[in-house]
Amino acid sequence: MRLSRYFLPVLKETPAEAQIVSHRLMLRAGMIKQASAGIYSWLPLGFRVLERIQQIVHEEQERAGHVPLLMPTLQSADLWRESGRYDAYGEEMLRIKDRGGRDLLFSPTAEELITDIFRSYVKSYKDLPLTLYQIQWKFRDEIRPRFGVMRGREFLMKDGYNFDLTKEAALHAYNRHLVSYLRTYERMGLKAIPMRADSGPIGGEDTHEFLVLAETGESEVFYDSAVTDLTFGDRVIDYDSVEECAGVLEEFTSRYARTDETHDPALFDAIPEERRRTARGIEVGQIFYFGTKYSEPLGATVQDAEGNKVPVHMGSHGIGVSRLLGALIEANHDDKGIIWPEGVTPFHCGIVNLKQGDAAADAACENLYDQLRTAGLEPLYDDRDERAGAKFATMDLIGLPWRITVGPRGLKNGVVELTSRRTGESEEMAPEAAVQRIV
Ligand code: ATP
Ligand code: MG
Ligand code: MG
Ligand code: MG
């Protein structure tokens, strides 16, 4: 992408309404624009990151054997009356009437609709196990939308639902989700810790939330510092293996790590004092097992091997896709701007031309631009006729992992400058060497 033809409305001033750093930086970097309270337009740079996050989520869900689909944002109230949640959900549900006077709602989550799809088609245990998921916009009329995309009213969520014959099979699906979530967050360069939590209005028995530690987080968390040393890494796992998935759950959840709703001071105090931590966290996902809570009232049954009709065991599993942008920035920034992890960066590398219009500099930049694209990377070439200082400030603000600086003086010696956004270190080298380093 050439910056002269892109749409990157960066702001010089710090917007007064933004209370936390991720919200400030998203506004300043021209990633989002508020449309109304808690509802945002995704400008090109923000949209690119949102898409990269979605791509990782899709890849990891499909790796775990889960099947994507797409359900509507507007749903009939009738299904929610069947489950009893139309009244129970309360004021967070945005209720709408169509011209015929029928009650609709903007989906805050989709247990009812997915269960209706399931019951319409699946009749036999032979079609199980099944996990369906979507990445779709949700609406919750939050009482205090704030912190930008972190607590929006309209927000993008991955929501997945497993259907299994037995409780044991559904718990395997739960564990499979835990594993896939660990991989998903790690690929984004994010440490998200599974913590035992409270199930809230989704209901259910077993549940873990994934929390990113950050001072601006809205949840209070208590944990054994040993949990922060765990990483999933690049180990290979057989998602169909009950033992392997259960082993990962055991490894990642046996130490104390809880949110305030389930916090148990007696258990916490049993941890050696030097490992006891109290902190704040951002909830970036949650997994639930809730058994037959929806399948019974909605009549989602299958025939088992003996010919009996039994309600399926279910769970639901969410990732806060749009909230993740905020969490990623809270965890990756400095006083100059964002520092994107490689896994989610909107562009891989910036090219700064120090003297636009200089024949040698222009040609070297064009060359680099082509080489990077041929190597499968997406560069952002600042080809504007701007001061070097302004170009550097923009690159630092939008936080691409690498910057290649090209100027007539360096080119006389055959070199450009490669700078790492994270370390700030710069090194001079031949243009080809810079490309090699980034690929
Ligand atoms: P919170 O406790 O922050 O209100 P929740 O527990 O109500 O979230 P879930 O029903 O578990 O949310 O939804 C799954 C995920 O969707 C959450 O883990 C979170 O990352 C994200 N999410 C929930 N509400 C919002 C929101 N208002 N804005 C952005 N993301 C949200
Ligand atoms: Mg909530
Ligand atoms: Mg919550
Ligand atoms: Mg939750």
Short mmCIF file of C-alpha atoms and ligand atoms in Angstrom, two decimals:
data_model
loop_
_atom_site.label_atom_id
_atom_site.label_comp_id
_atom_site.label_asym_id
_atom_site.label_seq_id
_atom_site.Cartn_x
_atom_site.Cartn_y
_atom_site.Cartn_z
CA MET A 1 0.00 0.00 0.00
CA ARG A 2 1.19 3.50 -0.85
CA LEU A 3 0.40 5.97 1.89
CA SER A 4 -0.37 8.71 -0.66
CA ARG A 5 -3.32 6.62 -1.83
CA TYR A 6 -4.34 5.18 1.52
CA PHE A 7 -6.79 6.58 4.06
CA LEU A 8 -4.97 7.00 7.34
CA PRO A 9 -6.46 9.94 9.22
CA VAL A 10 -3.95 10.20 12.09
CA LEU A 11 -4.63 12.80 14.78
CA LYS A 12 -1.96 15.06 16.24
CA GLU A 13 -3.96 15.92 19.34
CA THR A 14 -4.78 13.40 22.03
CA PRO A 15 -8.56 13.01 22.03
CA ALA A 16 -9.98 14.22 25.33
CA GLU A 17 -12.71 11.58 25.60
CA ALA A 18 -10.32 8.62 25.67
CA GLN A 19 -9.42 7.49 29.19
CA ILE A 20 -7.09 4.60 28.46
CA VAL A 21 -4.05 4.31 26.26
CA SER A 22 -5.44 1.76 23.77
CA HIS A 23 -8.47 3.93 23.08
CA ARG A 24 -6.29 7.02 22.66
CA LEU A 25 -3.91 5.25 20.30
CA MET A 26 -6.68 3.71 18.21
CA LEU A 27 -8.20 7.14 17.69
CA ARG A 28 -4.84 8.84 17.05
CA ALA A 29 -3.73 6.14 14.61
CA GLY A 30 -6.94 6.55 12.62
CA MET A 31 -8.15 3.02 13.31
CA ILE A 32 -11.68 3.71 14.51
CA LYS A 33 -14.21 6.51 14.62
CA GLN A 34 -17.05 6.57 17.06
CA ALA A 35 -20.42 6.55 15.29
CA SER A 36 -22.46 6.75 18.50
CA ALA A 37 -21.89 5.66 22.09
CA GLY A 38 -20.15 2.27 22.05
CA ILE A 39 -20.58 1.90 18.27
CA TYR A 40 -17.62 2.37 15.93
CA SER A 41 -16.72 2.57 12.28
CA TRP A 42 -13.60 0.58 11.51
CA LEU A 43 -11.31 2.76 9.43
CA PRO A 44 -8.91 1.01 7.02
CA LEU A 45 -6.03 0.50 9.47
CA GLY A 46 -8.27 -0.79 12.27
CA PHE A 47 -10.18 -2.95 9.81
CA ARG A 48 -6.94 -4.59 8.67
CA VAL A 49 -6.04 -5.63 12.21
CA LEU A 50 -9.58 -6.80 12.84
CA GLU A 51 -9.29 -8.99 9.75
CA ARG A 52 -5.94 -10.42 10.79
CA ILE A 53 -7.34 -11.34 14.19
CA GLN A 54 -10.35 -13.00 12.56
CA GLN A 55 -8.05 -14.95 10.25
CA ILE A 56 -6.13 -16.40 13.21
CA VAL A 57 -9.36 -17.25 15.00
CA HIS A 58 -10.70 -19.04 11.91
CA GLU A 59 -7.49 -20.98 11.35
CA GLU A 60 -7.34 -22.20 14.94
CA GLN A 61 -11.03 -23.12 15.05
CA GLU A 62 -10.75 -25.10 11.85
CA ARG A 63 -7.59 -26.77 13.14
CA ALA A 64 -9.61 -27.95 16.14
CA GLY A 65 -12.26 -29.40 13.81
CA HIS A 66 -14.91 -26.75 14.37
CA VAL A 67 -17.20 -25.71 11.52
CA PRO A 68 -17.85 -22.07 10.55
CA LEU A 69 -21.29 -20.71 9.65
CA LEU A 70 -23.03 -17.33 9.86
CA MET A 71 -26.24 -16.50 11.68
CA PRO A 72 -28.19 -13.22 11.47
CA THR A 73 -27.70 -10.37 13.91
CA LEU A 74 -31.47 -9.79 14.12
CA GLN A 75 -33.42 -12.60 15.71
CA SER A 76 -37.05 -13.27 16.48
CA ALA A 77 -38.03 -12.94 20.14
CA ASP A 78 -40.04 -16.18 19.90
CA LEU A 79 -37.04 -18.46 20.24
CA TRP A 80 -35.85 -16.52 23.25
CA ARG A 81 -39.28 -16.89 24.81
CA GLU A 82 -38.93 -20.65 24.37
CA SER A 83 -35.72 -20.71 26.38
CA GLY A 84 -37.07 -18.24 28.92
CA ARG A 85 -34.29 -15.74 28.27
CA TYR A 86 -36.37 -13.07 26.55
CA ASP A 87 -37.44 -11.78 29.94
CA ALA A 88 -34.43 -12.99 31.90
CA TYR A 89 -31.79 -11.23 29.79
CA GLY A 90 -32.80 -7.77 30.95
CA GLU A 91 -31.81 -4.35 29.71
CA GLU A 92 -28.62 -5.34 27.91
CA MET A 93 -30.82 -6.78 25.15
CA LEU A 94 -31.70 -4.35 22.37
CA ARG A 95 -35.32 -5.01 21.48
CA ILE A 96 -36.78 -3.96 18.14
CA LYS A 97 -40.25 -4.09 16.56
CA ASP A 98 -40.71 -4.54 12.83
CA ARG A 99 -43.52 -2.87 10.87
CA GLY A 100 -45.80 -5.83 11.53
CA GLY A 101 -45.42 -5.35 15.28
CA ARG A 102 -43.31 -8.50 15.69
CA ASP A 103 -40.66 -8.52 18.38
CA LEU A 104 -37.09 -8.82 17.20
CA LEU A 105 -33.81 -8.40 19.01
CA PHE A 106 -30.21 -7.72 18.07
CA SER A 107 -28.39 -10.89 19.12
CA PRO A 108 -26.23 -10.48 22.27
CA THR A 109 -25.22 -14.20 21.91
CA ALA A 110 -26.73 -17.06 19.95
CA GLU A 111 -27.42 -20.20 22.02
CA GLU A 112 -31.10 -20.19 21.05
CA LEU A 113 -30.63 -19.74 17.32
CA ILE A 114 -27.87 -22.33 17.01
CA THR A 115 -29.91 -24.81 19.05
CA ASP A 116 -32.84 -24.24 16.70
CA ILE A 117 -30.61 -24.95 13.69
CA PHE A 118 -29.33 -28.09 15.36
CA ARG A 119 -32.76 -29.44 16.32
CA SER A 120 -34.06 -28.87 12.79
CA TYR A 121 -31.55 -31.20 11.18
CA VAL A 122 -29.70 -33.46 13.58
CA LYS A 123 -31.57 -36.49 14.86
CA SER A 124 -28.98 -39.18 15.52
CA TYR A 125 -26.00 -39.61 17.83
CA LYS A 126 -24.12 -40.71 14.72
CA ASP A 127 -23.92 -37.09 13.60
CA LEU A 128 -22.13 -36.11 16.81
CA PRO A 129 -19.83 -34.63 17.95
CA LEU A 130 -20.46 -31.31 16.23
CA THR A 131 -19.12 -27.84 16.95
CA LEU A 132 -20.41 -24.89 14.93
CA TYR A 133 -19.08 -21.37 15.27
CA GLN A 134 -19.38 -17.92 13.74
CA ILE A 135 -17.64 -14.57 13.88
CA GLN A 136 -20.48 -12.09 13.95
CA TRP A 137 -21.44 -8.70 15.36
CA LYS A 138 -23.23 -8.72 18.68
CA PHE A 139 -25.10 -5.98 20.44
CA ARG A 140 -25.36 -5.49 24.17
CA ASP A 141 -26.80 -2.28 25.48
CA GLU A 142 -24.03 -1.88 28.06
CA ILE A 143 -24.90 0.56 30.81
CA ARG A 144 -21.44 2.12 30.57
CA PRO A 145 -19.88 1.66 27.15
CA ARG A 146 -16.31 2.88 27.53
CA PHE A 147 -12.65 2.43 26.72
CA GLY A 148 -13.35 2.40 22.98
CA VAL A 149 -13.75 -1.06 21.48
CA MET A 150 -12.97 -2.63 24.83
CA ARG A 151 -16.54 -2.23 26.08
CA GLY A 152 -18.58 -1.38 23.05
CA ARG A 153 -22.28 -1.86 22.56
CA GLU A 154 -21.83 -3.29 19.07
CA PHE A 155 -18.82 -5.62 19.07
CA LEU A 156 -17.41 -8.51 17.07
CA MET A 157 -17.40 -11.88 18.78
CA LYS A 158 -16.46 -15.37 17.80
CA ASP A 159 -19.10 -17.61 19.33
CA GLY A 160 -18.92 -21.38 19.07
CA TYR A 161 -21.31 -24.07 20.26
CA ASN A 162 -20.63 -27.75 20.81
CA PHE A 163 -23.24 -30.52 20.63
CA ASP A 164 -22.38 -33.86 22.21
CA LEU A 165 -24.12 -37.04 23.26
CA THR A 166 -22.71 -37.26 26.78
CA LYS A 167 -21.35 -35.01 29.46
CA GLU A 168 -17.90 -36.60 29.00
CA ALA A 169 -17.93 -35.83 25.28
CA ALA A 170 -19.03 -32.25 25.96
CA LEU A 171 -16.22 -31.82 28.48
CA HIS A 172 -13.79 -32.99 25.81
CA ALA A 173 -15.20 -30.24 23.56
CA TYR A 174 -14.63 -27.81 26.42
CA ASN A 175 -11.02 -28.90 26.74
CA ARG A 176 -10.55 -28.74 22.99
CA HIS A 177 -11.71 -25.14 23.07
CA LEU A 178 -9.32 -24.34 25.88
CA VAL A 179 -6.43 -25.68 23.82
CA SER A 180 -7.51 -23.85 20.66
CA TYR A 181 -7.86 -20.60 22.61
CA LEU A 182 -4.39 -20.93 24.12
CA ARG A 183 -2.99 -21.30 20.61
CA THR A 184 -5.11 -18.46 19.25
CA TYR A 185 -3.96 -15.87 21.81
CA GLU A 186 -0.34 -16.97 21.63
CA ARG A 187 -0.32 -16.56 17.85
CA MET A 188 -1.41 -12.97 18.41
CA GLY A 189 1.54 -12.46 20.74
CA LEU A 190 -0.74 -12.19 23.74
CA LYS A 191 -0.55 -13.88 27.12
CA ALA A 192 -4.12 -14.74 28.12
CA ILE A 193 -4.46 -16.76 31.31
CA PRO A 194 -7.39 -19.15 31.79
CA MET A 195 -9.03 -18.42 35.13
CA ARG A 196 -11.94 -20.05 36.87
CA ALA A 197 -14.92 -17.74 36.59
CA ASP A 198 -18.62 -17.25 37.11
CA SER A 199 -21.05 -18.17 34.35
CA GLY A 200 -23.32 -15.09 34.41
CA PRO A 201 -26.46 -14.99 32.22
CA ILE A 202 -25.23 -17.73 29.86
CA GLY A 203 -25.62 -20.15 32.80
CA GLY A 204 -23.79 -23.41 33.38
CA GLU A 205 -21.46 -25.38 35.57
CA ASP A 206 -17.91 -25.25 34.24
CA THR A 207 -16.40 -22.07 32.95
CA HIS A 208 -13.06 -20.39 32.46
CA GLU A 209 -12.34 -16.88 31.35
CA PHE A 210 -9.16 -15.91 29.51
CA LEU A 211 -7.60 -12.79 30.98
CA VAL A 212 -4.88 -10.50 29.75
CA LEU A 213 -3.20 -8.83 32.69
CA ALA A 214 -3.39 -5.03 32.42
CA GLU A 215 -3.82 -2.22 34.92
CA THR A 216 -6.77 -0.89 32.95
CA GLY A 217 -8.58 -4.26 33.03
CA GLU A 218 -12.08 -4.24 34.45
CA SER A 219 -11.78 -7.57 36.30
CA GLU A 220 -9.98 -8.12 39.57
CA VAL A 221 -7.97 -11.34 39.46
CA PHE A 222 -6.07 -13.49 41.95
CA TYR A 223 -3.46 -16.01 40.87
CA ASP A 224 -0.39 -18.02 41.58
CA SER A 225 2.47 -16.35 39.68
CA ALA A 226 3.47 -19.80 38.38
CA VAL A 227 0.61 -19.57 35.85
CA THR A 228 2.33 -16.72 34.03
CA ASP A 229 5.27 -19.01 33.16
CA LEU A 230 3.12 -21.45 31.17
CA THR A 231 3.17 -21.33 27.37
CA PHE A 232 1.61 -23.66 24.86
CA GLY A 233 4.31 -23.04 22.26
CA ASP A 234 4.44 -24.97 19.03
CA ARG A 235 3.68 -28.39 20.43
CA VAL A 236 1.56 -30.61 18.20
CA ILE A 237 -1.72 -31.80 19.65
CA ASP A 238 -4.30 -34.31 18.50
CA TYR A 239 -7.56 -32.49 19.09
CA ASP A 240 -9.46 -35.80 18.96
CA SER A 241 -7.45 -37.20 21.84
CA VAL A 242 -9.41 -36.93 25.09
CA GLU A 243 -6.26 -37.54 27.14
CA GLU A 244 -4.12 -34.96 25.36
CA CYS A 245 -6.70 -32.18 25.64
CA ALA A 246 -7.47 -33.04 29.27
CA GLY A 247 -3.73 -32.97 29.96
CA VAL A 248 -3.47 -29.41 28.67
CA LEU A 249 -6.47 -28.32 30.76
CA GLU A 250 -4.83 -29.88 33.82
CA GLU A 251 -1.51 -28.19 33.11
CA PHE A 252 -3.02 -24.75 32.58
CA THR A 253 -5.76 -24.72 35.23
CA SER A 254 -4.47 -26.70 38.21
CA ARG A 255 -2.75 -23.68 39.79
CA TYR A 256 -4.84 -21.06 41.51
CA ALA A 257 -6.14 -18.41 39.08
CA ARG A 258 -9.57 -16.89 39.64
CA THR A 259 -11.60 -13.79 38.98
CA ASP A 260 -13.18 -11.97 41.91
CA GLU A 261 -16.58 -13.71 41.57
CA THR A 262 -15.10 -17.11 42.37
CA HIS A 263 -12.16 -15.98 44.48
CA ASP A 264 -11.60 -18.10 47.58
CA PRO A 265 -9.35 -16.31 50.11
CA ALA A 266 -8.62 -19.51 52.04
CA LEU A 267 -7.29 -21.31 48.96
CA PHE A 268 -5.42 -18.20 47.88
CA ASP A 269 -3.68 -17.88 51.22
CA ALA A 270 -2.43 -21.45 50.89
CA ILE A 271 -0.17 -20.36 47.98
CA PRO A 272 3.38 -19.46 49.13
CA GLU A 273 3.32 -15.73 49.79
CA GLU A 274 5.95 -14.80 47.21
CA ARG A 275 3.82 -16.33 44.45
CA ARG A 276 0.49 -14.71 45.45
CA ARG A 277 -0.65 -12.05 42.97
CA THR A 278 -3.61 -9.70 42.89
CA ALA A 279 -3.99 -7.77 39.66
CA ARG A 280 -6.39 -6.53 37.05
CA GLY A 281 -7.26 -8.25 33.80
CA ILE A 282 -9.11 -7.84 30.51
CA GLU A 283 -11.50 -10.67 29.67
CA VAL A 284 -10.73 -11.66 26.07
CA GLY A 285 -12.65 -14.93 25.98
CA GLN A 286 -14.69 -17.42 27.93
CA ILE A 287 -15.60 -21.10 27.60
CA PHE A 288 -18.68 -22.71 29.17
CA TYR A 289 -20.07 -26.17 29.66
CA PHE A 290 -23.78 -25.96 30.44
CA GLY A 291 -25.09 -29.45 29.67
CA THR A 292 -28.75 -29.57 28.70
CA LYS A 293 -29.71 -26.04 29.81
CA TYR A 294 -30.83 -25.08 26.28
CA SER A 295 -31.32 -28.46 24.63
CA GLU A 296 -34.05 -29.45 27.11
CA PRO A 297 -36.35 -26.42 26.84
CA LEU A 298 -35.77 -26.17 23.09
CA GLY A 299 -36.13 -29.91 22.48
CA ALA A 300 -32.73 -30.49 20.89
CA THR A 301 -32.60 -34.27 21.20
CA VAL A 302 -30.94 -37.11 19.32
CA GLN A 303 -31.44 -40.86 19.29
CA ASP A 304 -28.71 -42.69 21.15
CA ALA A 305 -27.37 -46.16 20.25
CA GLU A 306 -30.22 -47.84 22.18
CA GLY A 307 -32.87 -45.82 20.35
CA ASN A 308 -33.66 -43.49 23.28
CA LYS A 309 -34.30 -39.80 22.63
CA VAL A 310 -31.87 -37.81 24.75
CA PRO A 311 -31.15 -34.07 25.00
CA VAL A 312 -27.67 -33.15 23.77
CA HIS A 313 -24.96 -31.78 26.05
CA MET A 314 -23.77 -28.37 25.01
CA GLY A 315 -21.30 -25.63 25.73
CA SER A 316 -20.60 -22.23 24.26
CA HIS A 317 -17.29 -20.52 23.75
CA GLY A 318 -16.58 -16.88 22.97
CA ILE A 319 -13.65 -14.74 21.89
CA GLY A 320 -13.91 -10.96 22.05
CA VAL A 321 -12.51 -10.30 18.58
CA SER A 322 -12.92 -6.51 18.56
CA ARG A 323 -11.98 -6.19 22.25
CA LEU A 324 -8.73 -7.95 21.41
CA LEU A 325 -7.50 -4.87 19.54
CA GLY A 326 -7.73 -2.88 22.75
CA ALA A 327 -6.13 -5.65 24.80
CA LEU A 328 -3.29 -6.04 22.29
CA ILE A 329 -2.52 -2.33 22.41
CA GLU A 330 -2.74 -2.17 26.21
CA ALA A 331 -0.09 -4.90 26.24
CA ASN A 332 2.05 -3.53 23.38
CA HIS A 333 2.79 0.19 23.26
CA ASP A 334 5.22 2.87 24.37
CA ASP A 335 4.98 6.64 24.61
CA LYS A 336 5.34 7.01 20.83
CA GLY A 337 2.53 4.67 19.90
CA ILE A 338 1.50 1.11 19.19
CA ILE A 339 3.96 -1.80 18.82
CA TRP A 340 2.15 -4.53 16.88
CA PRO A 341 3.14 -8.15 17.44
CA GLU A 342 4.08 -9.75 14.09
CA GLY A 343 1.02 -12.02 14.16
CA VAL A 344 -1.54 -9.22 13.90
CA THR A 345 0.30 -6.24 12.44
CA PRO A 346 -1.70 -4.37 9.76
CA PHE A 347 1.39 -4.13 7.52
CA HIS A 348 4.64 -6.01 7.99
CA CYS A 349 6.98 -3.17 7.28
CA GLY A 350 7.03 0.56 6.63
CA ILE A 351 9.20 2.16 3.97
CA VAL A 352 10.13 5.78 4.64
CA ASN A 353 11.47 7.77 1.74
CA LEU A 354 13.50 10.63 3.24
CA LYS A 355 13.55 12.59 0.01
CA GLN A 356 10.53 12.03 -2.16
CA GLY A 357 11.31 13.17 -5.69
CA ASP A 358 14.99 12.25 -5.52
CA ALA A 359 15.46 9.85 -8.41
CA ALA A 360 17.76 7.43 -6.56
CA ALA A 361 15.65 7.39 -3.37
CA ASP A 362 12.39 6.94 -5.29
CA ALA A 363 13.83 4.09 -7.34
CA ALA A 364 15.27 2.33 -4.28
CA CYS A 365 11.92 2.60 -2.48
CA GLU A 366 9.99 1.24 -5.46
CA ASN A 367 12.44 -1.61 -5.65
CA LEU A 368 12.09 -2.45 -1.97
CA TYR A 369 8.33 -2.21 -2.24
CA ASP A 370 8.31 -4.76 -5.07
CA GLN A 371 10.78 -7.09 -3.38
CA LEU A 372 8.81 -7.15 -0.14
CA ARG A 373 5.58 -7.85 -1.99
CA THR A 374 7.20 -10.58 -4.04
CA ALA A 375 8.34 -12.14 -0.77
CA GLY A 376 4.68 -12.30 0.28
CA LEU A 377 4.78 -9.38 2.72
CA GLU A 378 2.60 -6.29 2.86
CA PRO A 379 4.65 -3.10 3.06
CA LEU A 380 3.30 0.39 3.70
CA TYR A 381 5.32 2.84 1.64
CA ASP A 382 5.27 6.43 2.89
CA ASP A 383 5.64 8.12 -0.49
CA ARG A 384 4.20 11.46 0.62
CA ASP A 385 6.07 14.71 0.21
CA GLU A 386 6.44 15.24 3.95
CA ARG A 387 9.19 16.05 6.45
CA ALA A 388 11.16 13.04 7.68
CA GLY A 389 10.13 13.81 11.28
CA ALA A 390 6.43 13.62 10.45
CA LYS A 391 6.92 10.36 8.56
CA PHE A 392 8.79 8.82 11.50
CA ALA A 393 6.14 9.96 13.96
CA THR A 394 3.38 8.36 11.88
CA MET A 395 5.31 5.09 11.58
CA ASP A 396 5.99 5.01 15.32
CA LEU A 397 2.34 5.76 16.07
CA ILE A 398 0.92 3.00 13.87
CA GLY A 399 3.51 0.58 15.21
CA LEU A 400 4.63 -1.62 12.29
CA PRO A 401 7.31 -4.07 13.50
CA TRP A 402 9.91 -2.88 10.94
CA ARG A 403 10.81 0.37 9.25
CA ILE A 404 13.19 0.70 6.32
CA THR A 405 14.47 4.24 5.92
CA VAL A 406 15.79 5.20 2.49
CA GLY A 407 17.69 8.42 1.75
CA PRO A 408 20.11 9.77 -0.86
CA ARG A 409 23.02 9.89 1.59
CA GLY A 410 22.79 6.21 2.57
CA LEU A 411 22.21 5.12 -0.98
CA LYS A 412 25.55 6.66 -1.99
CA ASN A 413 27.12 4.00 0.28
CA GLY A 414 24.69 1.36 -0.93
CA VAL A 415 22.75 1.13 2.35
CA VAL A 416 19.36 1.72 3.86
CA GLU A 417 18.47 1.71 7.55
CA LEU A 418 16.44 -1.09 9.14
CA THR A 419 14.77 -0.22 12.46
CA SER A 420 12.92 -2.49 14.84
CA ARG A 421 9.89 -0.76 16.36
CA ARG A 422 10.04 -2.91 19.50
CA THR A 423 13.73 -2.49 20.39
CA GLY A 424 14.27 0.84 18.62
CA GLU A 425 17.57 -0.51 17.28
CA SER A 426 18.68 0.56 13.82
CA GLU A 427 21.21 -1.02 11.52
CA GLU A 428 22.53 -0.01 8.11
CA MET A 429 22.64 -2.65 5.40
CA ALA A 430 22.12 -3.25 1.71
CA PRO A 431 18.43 -3.10 0.69
CA GLU A 432 18.41 -6.83 -0.17
CA ALA A 433 19.77 -7.67 3.28
CA ALA A 434 16.97 -5.65 4.88
CA VAL A 435 14.37 -7.60 2.94
CA GLN A 436 16.04 -10.87 3.96
CA ARG A 437 15.96 -9.87 7.61
CA ILE A 438 12.22 -9.18 7.59
CA VAL A 439 11.02 -12.18 5.60
P1 ATP B 1 -17.78 -8.68 30.30
O1 ATP B 1 -17.61 -9.42 31.60
O2 ATP B 1 -16.56 -7.93 29.90
O3 ATP B 1 -19.04 -7.87 30.27
P2 ATP B 1 -19.07 -10.96 29.26
O4 ATP B 1 -18.61 -11.97 30.27
O5 ATP B 1 -20.39 -10.36 29.44
O6 ATP B 1 -17.96 -9.79 29.16
P3 ATP B 1 -19.24 -13.08 27.27
O7 ATP B 1 -20.70 -13.30 27.24
O8 ATP B 1 -18.39 -14.04 28.00
O9 ATP B 1 -18.95 -11.57 27.78
O10 ATP B 1 -18.77 -12.88 25.74
C1 ATP B 1 -17.58 -13.43 25.17
C2 ATP B 1 -16.51 -12.37 24.97
O11 ATP B 1 -17.00 -11.24 24.25
C3 ATP B 1 -15.97 -11.78 26.26
O12 ATP B 1 -15.00 -12.62 26.84
C4 ATP B 1 -15.39 -10.46 25.80
O13 ATP B 1 -14.06 -10.65 25.34
C5 ATP B 1 -16.29 -10.07 24.64
N1 ATP B 1 -17.22 -9.00 25.03
C6 ATP B 1 -18.27 -9.10 25.87
N2 ATP B 1 -18.90 -7.92 26.02
C7 ATP B 1 -18.23 -7.04 25.23
C8 ATP B 1 -18.40 -5.66 24.95
N3 ATP B 1 -19.39 -4.96 25.49
N4 ATP B 1 -17.52 -5.06 24.10
C9 ATP B 1 -16.52 -5.78 23.54
N5 ATP B 1 -16.32 -7.09 23.77
C10 ATP B 1 -17.15 -7.72 24.61
MG MG B 2 -20.99 -8.44 30.00
MG MG B 3 -17.51 -11.42 32.05
MG MG B 4 -17.71 -13.70 29.89
#
